[in-house]
CSV table of C-alpha atoms and ligand atoms in Angstrom, one decimal:
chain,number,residue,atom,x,y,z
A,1,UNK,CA,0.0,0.0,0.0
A,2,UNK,CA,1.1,3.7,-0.9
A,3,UNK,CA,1.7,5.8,2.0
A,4,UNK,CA,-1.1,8.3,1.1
A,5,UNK,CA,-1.7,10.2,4.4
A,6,UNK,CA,-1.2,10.7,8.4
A,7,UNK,CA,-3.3,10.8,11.0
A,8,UNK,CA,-1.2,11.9,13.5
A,9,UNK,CA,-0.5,15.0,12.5
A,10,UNK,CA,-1.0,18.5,13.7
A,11,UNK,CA,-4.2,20.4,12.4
A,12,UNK,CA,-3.5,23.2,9.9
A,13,UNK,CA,-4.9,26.5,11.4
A,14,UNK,CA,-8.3,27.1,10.3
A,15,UNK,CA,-8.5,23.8,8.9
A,16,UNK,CA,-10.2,20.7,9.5
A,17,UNK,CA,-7.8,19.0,7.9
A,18,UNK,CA,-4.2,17.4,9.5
A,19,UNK,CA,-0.8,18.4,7.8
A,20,UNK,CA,-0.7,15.3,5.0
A,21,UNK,CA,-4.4,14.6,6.4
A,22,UNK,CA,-5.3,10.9,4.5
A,23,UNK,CA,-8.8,11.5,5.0
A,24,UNK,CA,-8.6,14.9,2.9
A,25,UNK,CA,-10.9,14.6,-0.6
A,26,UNK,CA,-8.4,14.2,-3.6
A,27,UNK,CA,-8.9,17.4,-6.2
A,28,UNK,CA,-11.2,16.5,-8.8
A,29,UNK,CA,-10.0,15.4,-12.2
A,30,UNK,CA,-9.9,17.3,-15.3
A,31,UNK,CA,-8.6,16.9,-18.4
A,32,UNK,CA,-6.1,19.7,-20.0
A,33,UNK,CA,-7.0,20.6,-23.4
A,34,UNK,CA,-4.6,20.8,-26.2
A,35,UNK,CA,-2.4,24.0,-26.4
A,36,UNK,CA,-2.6,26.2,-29.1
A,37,UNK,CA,0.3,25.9,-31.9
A,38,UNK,CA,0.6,28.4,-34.4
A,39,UNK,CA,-2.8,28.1,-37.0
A,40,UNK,CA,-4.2,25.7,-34.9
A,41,UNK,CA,-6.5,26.7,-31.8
A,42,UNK,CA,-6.2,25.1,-28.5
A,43,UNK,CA,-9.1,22.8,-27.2
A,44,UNK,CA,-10.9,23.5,-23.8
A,45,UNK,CA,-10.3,21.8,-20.7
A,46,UNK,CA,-13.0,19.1,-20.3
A,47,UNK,CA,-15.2,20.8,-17.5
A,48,UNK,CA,-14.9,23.9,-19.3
A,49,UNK,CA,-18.3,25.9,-20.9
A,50,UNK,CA,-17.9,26.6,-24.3
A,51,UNK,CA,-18.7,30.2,-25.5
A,52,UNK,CA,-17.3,29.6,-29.4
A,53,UNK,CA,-15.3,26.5,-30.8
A,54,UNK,CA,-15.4,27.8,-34.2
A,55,UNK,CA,-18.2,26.6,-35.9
A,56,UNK,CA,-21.4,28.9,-34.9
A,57,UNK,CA,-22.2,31.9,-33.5
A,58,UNK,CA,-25.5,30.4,-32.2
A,59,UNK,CA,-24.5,31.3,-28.6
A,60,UNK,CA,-23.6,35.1,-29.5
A,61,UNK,CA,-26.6,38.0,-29.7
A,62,UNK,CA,-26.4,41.8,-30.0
A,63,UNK,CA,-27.6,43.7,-27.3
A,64,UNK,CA,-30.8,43.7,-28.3
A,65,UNK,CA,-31.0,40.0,-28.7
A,66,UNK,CA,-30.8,39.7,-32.6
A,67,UNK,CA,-28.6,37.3,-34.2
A,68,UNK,CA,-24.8,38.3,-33.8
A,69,UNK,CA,-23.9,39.8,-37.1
A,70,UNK,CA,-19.9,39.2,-37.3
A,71,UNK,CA,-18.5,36.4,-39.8
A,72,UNK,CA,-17.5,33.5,-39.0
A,73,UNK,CA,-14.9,31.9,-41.2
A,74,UNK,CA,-11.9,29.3,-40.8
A,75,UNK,CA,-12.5,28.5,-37.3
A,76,UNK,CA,-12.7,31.9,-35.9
A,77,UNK,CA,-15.2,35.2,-35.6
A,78,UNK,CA,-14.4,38.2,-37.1
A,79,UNK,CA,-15.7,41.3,-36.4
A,80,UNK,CA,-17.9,43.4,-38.6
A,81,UNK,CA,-17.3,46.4,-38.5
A,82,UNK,CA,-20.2,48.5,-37.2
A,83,UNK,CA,-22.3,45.5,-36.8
A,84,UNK,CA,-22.3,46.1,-33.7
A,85,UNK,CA,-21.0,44.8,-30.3
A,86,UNK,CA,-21.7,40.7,-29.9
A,87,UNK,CA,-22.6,39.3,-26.2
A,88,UNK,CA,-23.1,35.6,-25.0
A,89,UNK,CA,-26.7,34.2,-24.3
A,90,UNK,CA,-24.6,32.7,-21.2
A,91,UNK,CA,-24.4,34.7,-18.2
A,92,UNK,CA,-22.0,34.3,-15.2
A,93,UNK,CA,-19.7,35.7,-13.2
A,94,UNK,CA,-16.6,34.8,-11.4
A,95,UNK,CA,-14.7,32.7,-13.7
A,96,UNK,CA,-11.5,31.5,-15.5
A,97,UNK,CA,-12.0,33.2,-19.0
A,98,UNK,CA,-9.6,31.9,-22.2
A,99,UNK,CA,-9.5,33.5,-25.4
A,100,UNK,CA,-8.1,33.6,-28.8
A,101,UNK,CA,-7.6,36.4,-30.9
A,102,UNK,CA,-5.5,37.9,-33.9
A,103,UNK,CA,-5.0,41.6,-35.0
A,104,UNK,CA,-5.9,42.6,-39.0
A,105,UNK,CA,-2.2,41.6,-40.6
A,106,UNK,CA,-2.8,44.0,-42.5
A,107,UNK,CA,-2.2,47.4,-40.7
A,108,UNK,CA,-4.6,50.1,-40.6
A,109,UNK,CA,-4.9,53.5,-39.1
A,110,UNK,CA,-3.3,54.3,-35.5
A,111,UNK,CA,-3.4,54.9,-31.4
A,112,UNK,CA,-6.6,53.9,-30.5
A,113,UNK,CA,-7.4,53.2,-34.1
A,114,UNK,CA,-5.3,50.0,-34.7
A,115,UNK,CA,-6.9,46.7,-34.0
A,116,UNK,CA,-9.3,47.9,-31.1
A,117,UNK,CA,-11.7,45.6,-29.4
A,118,UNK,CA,-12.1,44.6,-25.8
A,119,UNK,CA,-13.3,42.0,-24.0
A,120,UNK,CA,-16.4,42.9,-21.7
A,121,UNK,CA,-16.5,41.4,-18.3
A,122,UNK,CA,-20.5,41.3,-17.4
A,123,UNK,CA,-21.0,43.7,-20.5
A,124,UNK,CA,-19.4,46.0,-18.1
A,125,UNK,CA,-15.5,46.0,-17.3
A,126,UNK,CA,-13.3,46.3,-20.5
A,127,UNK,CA,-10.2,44.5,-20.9
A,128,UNK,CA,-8.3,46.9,-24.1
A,129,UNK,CA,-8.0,44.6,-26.9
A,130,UNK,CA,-5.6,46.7,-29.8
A,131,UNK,CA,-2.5,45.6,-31.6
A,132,UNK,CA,0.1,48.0,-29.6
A,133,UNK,CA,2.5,46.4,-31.8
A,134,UNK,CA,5.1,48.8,-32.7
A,135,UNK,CA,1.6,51.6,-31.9
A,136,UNK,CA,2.1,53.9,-29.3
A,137,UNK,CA,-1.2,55.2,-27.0
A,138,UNK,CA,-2.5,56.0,-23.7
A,139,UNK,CA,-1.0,53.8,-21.6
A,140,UNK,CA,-4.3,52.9,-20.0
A,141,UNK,CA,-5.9,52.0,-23.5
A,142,UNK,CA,-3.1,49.7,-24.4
A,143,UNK,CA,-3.3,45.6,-25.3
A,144,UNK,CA,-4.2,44.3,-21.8
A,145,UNK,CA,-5.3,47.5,-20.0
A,146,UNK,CA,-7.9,47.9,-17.6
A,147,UNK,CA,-9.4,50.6,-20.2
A,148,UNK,CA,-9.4,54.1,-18.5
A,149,UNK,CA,-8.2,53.3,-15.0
A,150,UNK,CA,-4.7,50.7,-15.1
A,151,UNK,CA,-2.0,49.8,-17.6
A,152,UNK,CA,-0.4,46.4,-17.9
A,153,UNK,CA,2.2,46.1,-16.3
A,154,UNK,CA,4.1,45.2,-19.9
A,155,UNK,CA,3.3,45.2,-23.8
A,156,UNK,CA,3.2,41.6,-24.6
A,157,UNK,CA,1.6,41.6,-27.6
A,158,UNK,CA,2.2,39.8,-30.6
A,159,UNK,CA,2.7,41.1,-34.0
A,160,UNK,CA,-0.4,41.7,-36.2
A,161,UNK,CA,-1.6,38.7,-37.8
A,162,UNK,CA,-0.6,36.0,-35.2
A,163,UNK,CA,-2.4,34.3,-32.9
A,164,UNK,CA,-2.4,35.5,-29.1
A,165,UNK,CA,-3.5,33.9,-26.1
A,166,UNK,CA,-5.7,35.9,-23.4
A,167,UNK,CA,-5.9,34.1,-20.0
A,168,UNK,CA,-8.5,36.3,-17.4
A,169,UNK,CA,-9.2,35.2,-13.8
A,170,UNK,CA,-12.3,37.5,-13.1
A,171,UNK,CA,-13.5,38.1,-9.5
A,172,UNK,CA,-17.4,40.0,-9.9
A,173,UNK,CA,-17.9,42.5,-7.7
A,174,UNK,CA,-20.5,41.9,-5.1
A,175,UNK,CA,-23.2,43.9,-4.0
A,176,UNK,CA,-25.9,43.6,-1.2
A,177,UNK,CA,-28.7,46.3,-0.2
A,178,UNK,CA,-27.6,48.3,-3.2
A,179,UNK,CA,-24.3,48.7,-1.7
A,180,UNK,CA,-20.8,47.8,-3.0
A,181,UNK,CA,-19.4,44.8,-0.9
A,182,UNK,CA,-16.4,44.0,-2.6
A,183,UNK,CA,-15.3,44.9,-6.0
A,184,UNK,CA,-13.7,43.4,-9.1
A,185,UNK,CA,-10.6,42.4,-9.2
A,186,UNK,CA,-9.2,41.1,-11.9
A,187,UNK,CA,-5.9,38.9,-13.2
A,188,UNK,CA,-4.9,38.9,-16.4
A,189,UNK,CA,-2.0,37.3,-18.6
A,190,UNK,CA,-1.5,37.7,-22.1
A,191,UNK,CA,0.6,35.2,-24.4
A,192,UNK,CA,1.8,33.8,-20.7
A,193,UNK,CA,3.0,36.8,-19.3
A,194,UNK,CA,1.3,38.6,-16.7
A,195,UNK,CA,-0.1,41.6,-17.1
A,196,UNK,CA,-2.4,42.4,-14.0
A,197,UNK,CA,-2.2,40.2,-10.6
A,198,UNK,CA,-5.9,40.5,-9.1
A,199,UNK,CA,-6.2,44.3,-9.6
A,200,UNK,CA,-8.6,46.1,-8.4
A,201,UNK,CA,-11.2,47.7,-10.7
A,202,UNK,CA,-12.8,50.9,-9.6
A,203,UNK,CA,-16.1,50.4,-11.4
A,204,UNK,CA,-17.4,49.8,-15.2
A,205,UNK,CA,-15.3,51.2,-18.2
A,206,UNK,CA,-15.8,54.5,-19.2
A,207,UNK,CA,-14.2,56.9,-21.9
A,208,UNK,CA,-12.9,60.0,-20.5
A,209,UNK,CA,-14.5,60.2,-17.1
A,210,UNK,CA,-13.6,58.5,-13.5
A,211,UNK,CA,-16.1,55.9,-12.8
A,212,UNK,CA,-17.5,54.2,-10.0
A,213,UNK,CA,-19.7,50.9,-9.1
A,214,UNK,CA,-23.1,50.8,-9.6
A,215,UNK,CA,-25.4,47.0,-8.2
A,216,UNK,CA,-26.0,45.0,-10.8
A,217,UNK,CA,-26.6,41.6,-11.1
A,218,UNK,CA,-24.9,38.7,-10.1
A,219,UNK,CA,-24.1,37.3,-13.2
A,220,UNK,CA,-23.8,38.6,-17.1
A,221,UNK,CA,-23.0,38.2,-20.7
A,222,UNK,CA,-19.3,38.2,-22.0
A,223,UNK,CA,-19.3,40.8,-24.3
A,224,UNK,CA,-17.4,41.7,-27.6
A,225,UNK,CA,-16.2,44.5,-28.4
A,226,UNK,CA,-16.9,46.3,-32.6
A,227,UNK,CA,-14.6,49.3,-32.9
A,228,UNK,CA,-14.5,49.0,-36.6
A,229,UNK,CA,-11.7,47.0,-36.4
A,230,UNK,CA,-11.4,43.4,-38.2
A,231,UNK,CA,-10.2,41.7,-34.6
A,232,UNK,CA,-10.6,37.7,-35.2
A,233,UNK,CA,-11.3,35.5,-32.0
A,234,UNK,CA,-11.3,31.6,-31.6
A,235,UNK,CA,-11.2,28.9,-28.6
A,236,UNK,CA,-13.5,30.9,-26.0
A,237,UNK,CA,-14.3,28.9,-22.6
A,238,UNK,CA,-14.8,29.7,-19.3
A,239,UNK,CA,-14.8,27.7,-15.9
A,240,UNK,CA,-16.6,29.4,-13.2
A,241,UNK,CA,-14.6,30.3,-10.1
A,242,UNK,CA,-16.2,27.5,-7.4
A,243,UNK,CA,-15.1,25.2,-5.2
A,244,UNK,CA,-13.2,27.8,-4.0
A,245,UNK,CA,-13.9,27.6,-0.1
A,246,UNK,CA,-14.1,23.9,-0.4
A,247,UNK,CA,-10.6,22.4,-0.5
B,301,MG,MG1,-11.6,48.6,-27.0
């Protein structure tokens, strides 16, 4: 028999679990999905919910609930530009968040005008999407930026045309009695290099002006940004952020 455990060890603090306890649940199992390589997308874990795999956009609205109106083609979604913003029929909140995405190879206009899109959290909290390839701009509306209130903490973008890797851990803010409990915070790390460790967000995106927390719900869409940009994304899953308490 393996030795898998002790019951004669001291109790971790705030535990009711012994150092090395035998008794303590093994972590559930799941399955690692393939890594991206160049052309080819990655595949999701196995207990991860699907948001795109490339072949429809029947999960993906406009606001207004009509049909999403960007193209799909070769495996990925392309923005159309003025189309409109795109938003999954799936709402949630806390979560692990992966996603794919490539700036137009060819390049077009500049600053804020390069390649923009953003990944809504909850419709709400905008992660900067923009090739900042060799493109200087505000450093809070860069690749990776917490739009209007936090830089990166580095550029790590790829050049335009190939394939980069977004990897989010989003905390939802919480509110009770129409009052803010705790807010966002968010981790973010692009192409495997960190860009935000669980940041703080001061309340929903805005352009220009401060901003602050309003309640909303406890769960929302993920929403895509159009900024008239032809931004393509592939391999979108999420995992929701539970179990957390439980280990
Ligand atoms: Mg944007």
């Amino acid at each position: 028999m393996p030795n898998t455990g002790y019951n004669d060890t001291p109790y971790i603090p705030g535990s009711p679990y012994r150092v090395h306890d035998g008794d303590r649940p093994q972590p559930r199992i799941v399955t690692p999905g393939a890594p991206a390589t160049g052309d080819q997308p990655g595949t999701p874990p196995s207990d991860a919910i699907v948001l795109f795999d490339g072949k429809n956009l029947d999960g993906w609205t406009k606001h207004d609930g009509e049909p999403a109106g960007w193209k799909l083609e070769d495996g990925c979604m392309e923005v159309a530009p003025r189309s409109g913003n795109i938003r999954t029929r799936r709402e949630f909140g806390s979560c692990q968040l992966h996603l794919e995405l490539s700036e137009p190879a060819e390049i077009i206009g500049e600053s804020q005008g390069r390649g923009n899109s953003g990944i809504f959290l909850m419709t709400l909290y905008e992660i900067q999407v923009l090739d900042n390839y060799n493109n200087p701009t505000y450093a809070d509306g860069t690749m990776g930026a917490i739009y209007g209130q936090c830089p990166p903490l580095v550029n790590a973008c790829r050049k335009p045309g190939e394939w980069q890797m977004y990897d989010i851990i989003w905390e939802a803010p919480v509110f009770a009695d129409e009052k803010l409990v705790t807010p966002a915070y968010v981790t973010v790390i692009l192409n495997g290099i960190l860009l935000h460790h669980r940041r703080e967000l001061q309340g929903p995106t805005k352009h220009r002006e401060t901003t602050c927390y309003t309640p909303h719900a406890a769960e929302a869409p993920l929403e895509l940004q159009d900024h008239g940009d032809r931004v393509r994304f592939r391999n979108i899953w999420y995992r929701p952020l539970t179990g957390y308490d439980q280990v």
